[in-house]
Short mmCIF file of C-alpha atoms in Angstrom, two decimals:
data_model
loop_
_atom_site.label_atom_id
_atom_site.label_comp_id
_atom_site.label_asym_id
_atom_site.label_seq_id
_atom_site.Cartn_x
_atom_site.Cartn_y
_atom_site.Cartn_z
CA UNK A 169 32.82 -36.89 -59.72
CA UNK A 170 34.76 -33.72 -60.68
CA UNK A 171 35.11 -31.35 -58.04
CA UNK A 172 34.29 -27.48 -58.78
CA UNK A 173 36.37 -24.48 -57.87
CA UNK A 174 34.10 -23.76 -54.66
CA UNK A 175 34.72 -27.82 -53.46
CA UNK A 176 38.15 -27.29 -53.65
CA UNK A 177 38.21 -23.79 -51.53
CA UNK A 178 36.31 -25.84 -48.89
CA UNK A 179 38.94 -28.22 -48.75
CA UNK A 180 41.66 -25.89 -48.30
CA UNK A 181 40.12 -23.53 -46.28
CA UNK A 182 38.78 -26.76 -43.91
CA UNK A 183 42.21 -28.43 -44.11
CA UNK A 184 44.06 -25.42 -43.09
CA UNK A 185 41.78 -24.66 -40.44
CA UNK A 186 42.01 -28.17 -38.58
CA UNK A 187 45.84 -26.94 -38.35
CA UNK A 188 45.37 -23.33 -37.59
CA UNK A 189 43.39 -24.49 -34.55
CA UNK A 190 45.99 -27.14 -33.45
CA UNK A 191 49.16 -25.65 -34.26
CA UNK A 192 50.46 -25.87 -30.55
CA UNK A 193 49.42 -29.89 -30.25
CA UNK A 194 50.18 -30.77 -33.62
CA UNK A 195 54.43 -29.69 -32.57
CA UNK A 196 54.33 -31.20 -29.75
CA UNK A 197 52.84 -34.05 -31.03
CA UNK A 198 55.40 -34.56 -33.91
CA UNK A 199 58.51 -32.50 -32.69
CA UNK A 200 60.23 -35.51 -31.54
CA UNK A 201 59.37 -38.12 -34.51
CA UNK A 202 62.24 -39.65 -36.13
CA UNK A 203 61.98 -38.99 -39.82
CA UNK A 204 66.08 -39.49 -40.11
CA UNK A 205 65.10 -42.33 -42.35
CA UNK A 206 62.90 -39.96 -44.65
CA UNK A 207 66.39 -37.22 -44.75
CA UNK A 208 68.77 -39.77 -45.58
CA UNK A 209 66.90 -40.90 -48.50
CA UNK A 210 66.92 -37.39 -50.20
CA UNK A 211 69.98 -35.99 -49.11
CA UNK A 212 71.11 -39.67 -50.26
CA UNK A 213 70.30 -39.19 -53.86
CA UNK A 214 71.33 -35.41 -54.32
CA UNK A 215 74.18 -35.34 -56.83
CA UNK A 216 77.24 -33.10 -55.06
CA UNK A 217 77.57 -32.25 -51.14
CA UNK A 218 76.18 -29.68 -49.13
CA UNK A 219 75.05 -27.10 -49.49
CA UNK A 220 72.17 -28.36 -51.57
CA UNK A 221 68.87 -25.63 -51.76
CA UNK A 222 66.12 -27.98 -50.61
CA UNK A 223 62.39 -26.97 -50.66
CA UNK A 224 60.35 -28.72 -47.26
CA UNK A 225 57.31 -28.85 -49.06
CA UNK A 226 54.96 -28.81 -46.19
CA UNK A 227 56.89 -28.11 -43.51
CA UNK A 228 54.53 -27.87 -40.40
CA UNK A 229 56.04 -26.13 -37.07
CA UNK A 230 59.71 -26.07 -38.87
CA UNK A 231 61.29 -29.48 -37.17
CA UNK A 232 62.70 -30.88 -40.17
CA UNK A 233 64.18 -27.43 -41.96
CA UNK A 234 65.90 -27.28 -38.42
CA UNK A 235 67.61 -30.37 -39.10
CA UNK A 236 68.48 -29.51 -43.17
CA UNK A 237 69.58 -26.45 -41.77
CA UNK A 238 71.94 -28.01 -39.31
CA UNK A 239 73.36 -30.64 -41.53
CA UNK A 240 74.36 -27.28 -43.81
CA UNK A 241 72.07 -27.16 -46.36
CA UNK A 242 69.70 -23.84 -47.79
CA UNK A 243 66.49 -24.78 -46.58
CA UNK A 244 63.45 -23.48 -47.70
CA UNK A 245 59.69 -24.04 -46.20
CA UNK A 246 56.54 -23.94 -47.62
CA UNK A 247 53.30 -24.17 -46.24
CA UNK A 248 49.73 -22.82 -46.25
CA UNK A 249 48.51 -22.89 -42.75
CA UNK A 250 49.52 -19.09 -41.58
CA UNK A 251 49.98 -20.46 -37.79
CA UNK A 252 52.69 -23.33 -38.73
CA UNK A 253 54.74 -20.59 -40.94
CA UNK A 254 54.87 -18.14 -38.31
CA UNK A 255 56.28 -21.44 -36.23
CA UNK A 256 58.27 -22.64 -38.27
CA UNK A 257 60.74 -19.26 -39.45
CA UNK A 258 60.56 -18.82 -35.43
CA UNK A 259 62.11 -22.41 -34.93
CA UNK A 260 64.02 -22.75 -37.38
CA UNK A 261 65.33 -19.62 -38.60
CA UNK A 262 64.59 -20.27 -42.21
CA UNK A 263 62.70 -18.77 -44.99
CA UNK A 264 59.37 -20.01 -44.58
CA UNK A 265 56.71 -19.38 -47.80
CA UNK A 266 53.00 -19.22 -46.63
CA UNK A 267 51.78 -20.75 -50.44
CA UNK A 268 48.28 -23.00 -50.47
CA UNK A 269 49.11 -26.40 -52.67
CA UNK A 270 46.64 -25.94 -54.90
CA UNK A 271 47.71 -22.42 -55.78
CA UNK A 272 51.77 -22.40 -55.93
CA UNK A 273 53.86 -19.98 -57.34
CA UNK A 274 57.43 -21.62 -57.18
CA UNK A 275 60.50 -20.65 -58.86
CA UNK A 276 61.69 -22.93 -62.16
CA UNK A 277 65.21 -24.93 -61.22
CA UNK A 278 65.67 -23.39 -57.72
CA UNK A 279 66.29 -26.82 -55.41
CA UNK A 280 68.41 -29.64 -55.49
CA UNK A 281 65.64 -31.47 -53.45
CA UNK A 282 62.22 -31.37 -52.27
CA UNK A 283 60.89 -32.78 -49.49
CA UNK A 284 56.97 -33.60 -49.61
CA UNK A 285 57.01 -35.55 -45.79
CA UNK A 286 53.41 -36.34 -45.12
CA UNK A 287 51.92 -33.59 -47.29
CA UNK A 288 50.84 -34.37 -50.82
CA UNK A 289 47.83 -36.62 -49.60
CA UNK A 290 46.02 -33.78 -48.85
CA UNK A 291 45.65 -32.75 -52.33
CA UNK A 292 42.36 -33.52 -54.19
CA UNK A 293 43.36 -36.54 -56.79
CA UNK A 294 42.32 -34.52 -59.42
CA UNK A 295 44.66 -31.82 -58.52
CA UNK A 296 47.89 -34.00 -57.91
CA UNK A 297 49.45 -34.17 -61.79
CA UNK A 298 49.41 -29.94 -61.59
CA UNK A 299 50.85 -30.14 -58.16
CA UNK A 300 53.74 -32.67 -59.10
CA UNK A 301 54.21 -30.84 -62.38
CA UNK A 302 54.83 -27.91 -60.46
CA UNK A 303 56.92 -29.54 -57.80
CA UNK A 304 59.30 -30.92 -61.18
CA UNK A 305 59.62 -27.35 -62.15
CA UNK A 306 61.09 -25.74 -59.50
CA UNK A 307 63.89 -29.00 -59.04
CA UNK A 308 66.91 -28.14 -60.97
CA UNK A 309 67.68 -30.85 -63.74
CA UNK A 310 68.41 -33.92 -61.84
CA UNK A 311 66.86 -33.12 -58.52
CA UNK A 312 64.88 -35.15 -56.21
CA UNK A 313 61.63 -35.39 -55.02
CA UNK A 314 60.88 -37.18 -51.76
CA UNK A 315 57.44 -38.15 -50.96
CA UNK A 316 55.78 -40.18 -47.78
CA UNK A 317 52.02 -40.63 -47.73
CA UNK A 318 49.62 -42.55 -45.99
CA UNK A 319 48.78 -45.19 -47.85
CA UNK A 320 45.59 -47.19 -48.49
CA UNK A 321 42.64 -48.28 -51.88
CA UNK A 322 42.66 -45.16 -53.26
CA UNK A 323 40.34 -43.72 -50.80
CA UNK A 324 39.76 -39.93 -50.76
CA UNK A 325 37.71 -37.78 -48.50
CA UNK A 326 37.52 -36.11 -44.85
CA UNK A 327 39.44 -37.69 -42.14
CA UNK A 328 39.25 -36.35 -38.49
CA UNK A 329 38.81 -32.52 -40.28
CA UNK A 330 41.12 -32.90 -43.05
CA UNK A 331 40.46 -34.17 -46.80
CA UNK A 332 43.10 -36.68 -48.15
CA UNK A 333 43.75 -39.03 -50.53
CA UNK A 334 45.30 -42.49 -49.34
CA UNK A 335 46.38 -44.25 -52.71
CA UNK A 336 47.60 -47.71 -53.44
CA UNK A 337 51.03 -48.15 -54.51
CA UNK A 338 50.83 -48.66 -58.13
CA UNK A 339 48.50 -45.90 -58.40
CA UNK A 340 50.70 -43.38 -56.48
CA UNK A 341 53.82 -44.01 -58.64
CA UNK A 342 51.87 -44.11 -61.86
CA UNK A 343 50.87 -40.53 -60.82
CA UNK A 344 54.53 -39.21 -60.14
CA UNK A 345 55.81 -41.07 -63.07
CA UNK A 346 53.63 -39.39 -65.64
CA UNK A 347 54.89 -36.21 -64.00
CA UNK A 348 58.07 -37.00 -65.02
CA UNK A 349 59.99 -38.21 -62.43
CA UNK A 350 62.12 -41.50 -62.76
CA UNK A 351 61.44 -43.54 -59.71
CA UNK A 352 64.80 -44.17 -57.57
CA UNK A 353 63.20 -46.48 -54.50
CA UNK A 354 60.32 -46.77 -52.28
CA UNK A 355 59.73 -48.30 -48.59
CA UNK A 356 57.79 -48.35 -46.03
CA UNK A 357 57.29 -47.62 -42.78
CA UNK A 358 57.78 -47.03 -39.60
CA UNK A 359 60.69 -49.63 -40.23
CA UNK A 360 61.30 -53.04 -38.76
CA UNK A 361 57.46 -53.93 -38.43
CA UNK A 362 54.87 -56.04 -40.29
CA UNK A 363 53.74 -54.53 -43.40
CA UNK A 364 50.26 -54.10 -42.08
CA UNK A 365 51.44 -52.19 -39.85
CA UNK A 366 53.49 -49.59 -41.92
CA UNK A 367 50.68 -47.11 -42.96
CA UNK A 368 53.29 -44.78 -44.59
CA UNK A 369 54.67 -45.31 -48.28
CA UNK A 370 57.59 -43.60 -48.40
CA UNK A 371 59.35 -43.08 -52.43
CA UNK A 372 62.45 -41.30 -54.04
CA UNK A 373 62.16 -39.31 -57.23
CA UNK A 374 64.61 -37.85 -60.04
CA UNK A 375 63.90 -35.00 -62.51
CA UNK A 376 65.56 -35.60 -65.83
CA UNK A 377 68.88 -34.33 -66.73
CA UNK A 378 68.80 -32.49 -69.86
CA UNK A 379 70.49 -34.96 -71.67
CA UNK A 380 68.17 -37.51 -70.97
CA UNK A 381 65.23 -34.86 -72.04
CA UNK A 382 63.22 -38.11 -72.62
CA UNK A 383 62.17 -38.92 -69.19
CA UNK A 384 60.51 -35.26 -68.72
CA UNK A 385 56.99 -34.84 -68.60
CA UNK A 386 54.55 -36.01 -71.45
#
């Protein structure tokens, strides 16, 4: 079932809420998870050295543009919950964007990279193609798009206070592929453990060149 205009508010204003309200746990909670795995696969797959302009596309409290920052590179964060940006430009010094997902207004060809850690599941299903379309946009030609999300049957609902989406793994790349993106690898994790138990589906993305204008969005 389609949702309306006043279903999705709910689920933004809910969503953002639930992290409003637990800004202070939610850092500590996560401020000393090792994502390194998640960095090295963008920074991996960006064409030239630092600095690359990377967008942290739901950056939380600020702990990974502290670490982009530190390795050299322009970071940028986005998010919509107004306690993590104030965090986050206090932690990490960088330009933070207070932007809801379902309502972005992103500049075209502005990063080398964007990095969507644990963020995109919370967009309604229906609203994903708009949000990866936009998140191709602002790449420059040949960017990359990094994604990690929960995965799981293509469930999508309220979990603990938030909404999400937990796809399967053919249906989650079939979505960023008819975005546009050419798929450069996918794992998952946390590494070194039994499949069932690696709940996250990490995957690697390219934006077309413009001499391969082909693989851009249908």
């Amino acid at each position: 079932m389609e949702l309306q205009p006043e279903d999705l508010q709910r689920i933004s204003e809910l969503t953002l809420e639930h992290y409003n309200q637990r800004a202070g746990d939610f850092f500590e909670g996560t401020r000393d998870h090792d994502v390194s795995q998640n960095i090295v696969a963008l920074l991996g797959h960006i064409e030239g050295g630092p600095p690359c302009a990377i967008l942290d596309f739901g950056c939380g409290p600020g702990r990974d543009l502290k670490t982009f920052s530190a390795l050299g590179h322009i970071a940028v964060g986005l998010d919509g919950a107004a306690r993590f940006v104030e965090m986050a430009r206090a932690y990490s010094g960088c330009e933070v964007w207070q932007q809801d997902f379902l309502r972005l207004d992103l500049p075209e060809n502005r990063f080398d990279g964007v990095f969507a850690n644990a963020a995109l599941f919370h967009v309604a299903s229906q609203e994903l193609p708009r949000v990866l379309r936009d998140l191709y946009a602002t790449l420059k030609p040949g960017g990359v798009l990094f994604t990690s999300n929960p995965h799981g049957r293509n469930d999508e609902g309220w979990n603990r206070g938030r909404y999400g989406v937990y796809y399967d793994p053919a249906t989650w790349r079939s979505h960023v592929a008819a975005a546009g993106f050419a798929e450069l690898g996918h794992y998952y994790r946390p590494p070194g453990l039994p499949r069932e138990q690696q709940p996250w589906l990490a995957s690697v993305w390219r934006k077309a060149h413009p001499a391969n204008p082909g693989a851009g969005p249908g």
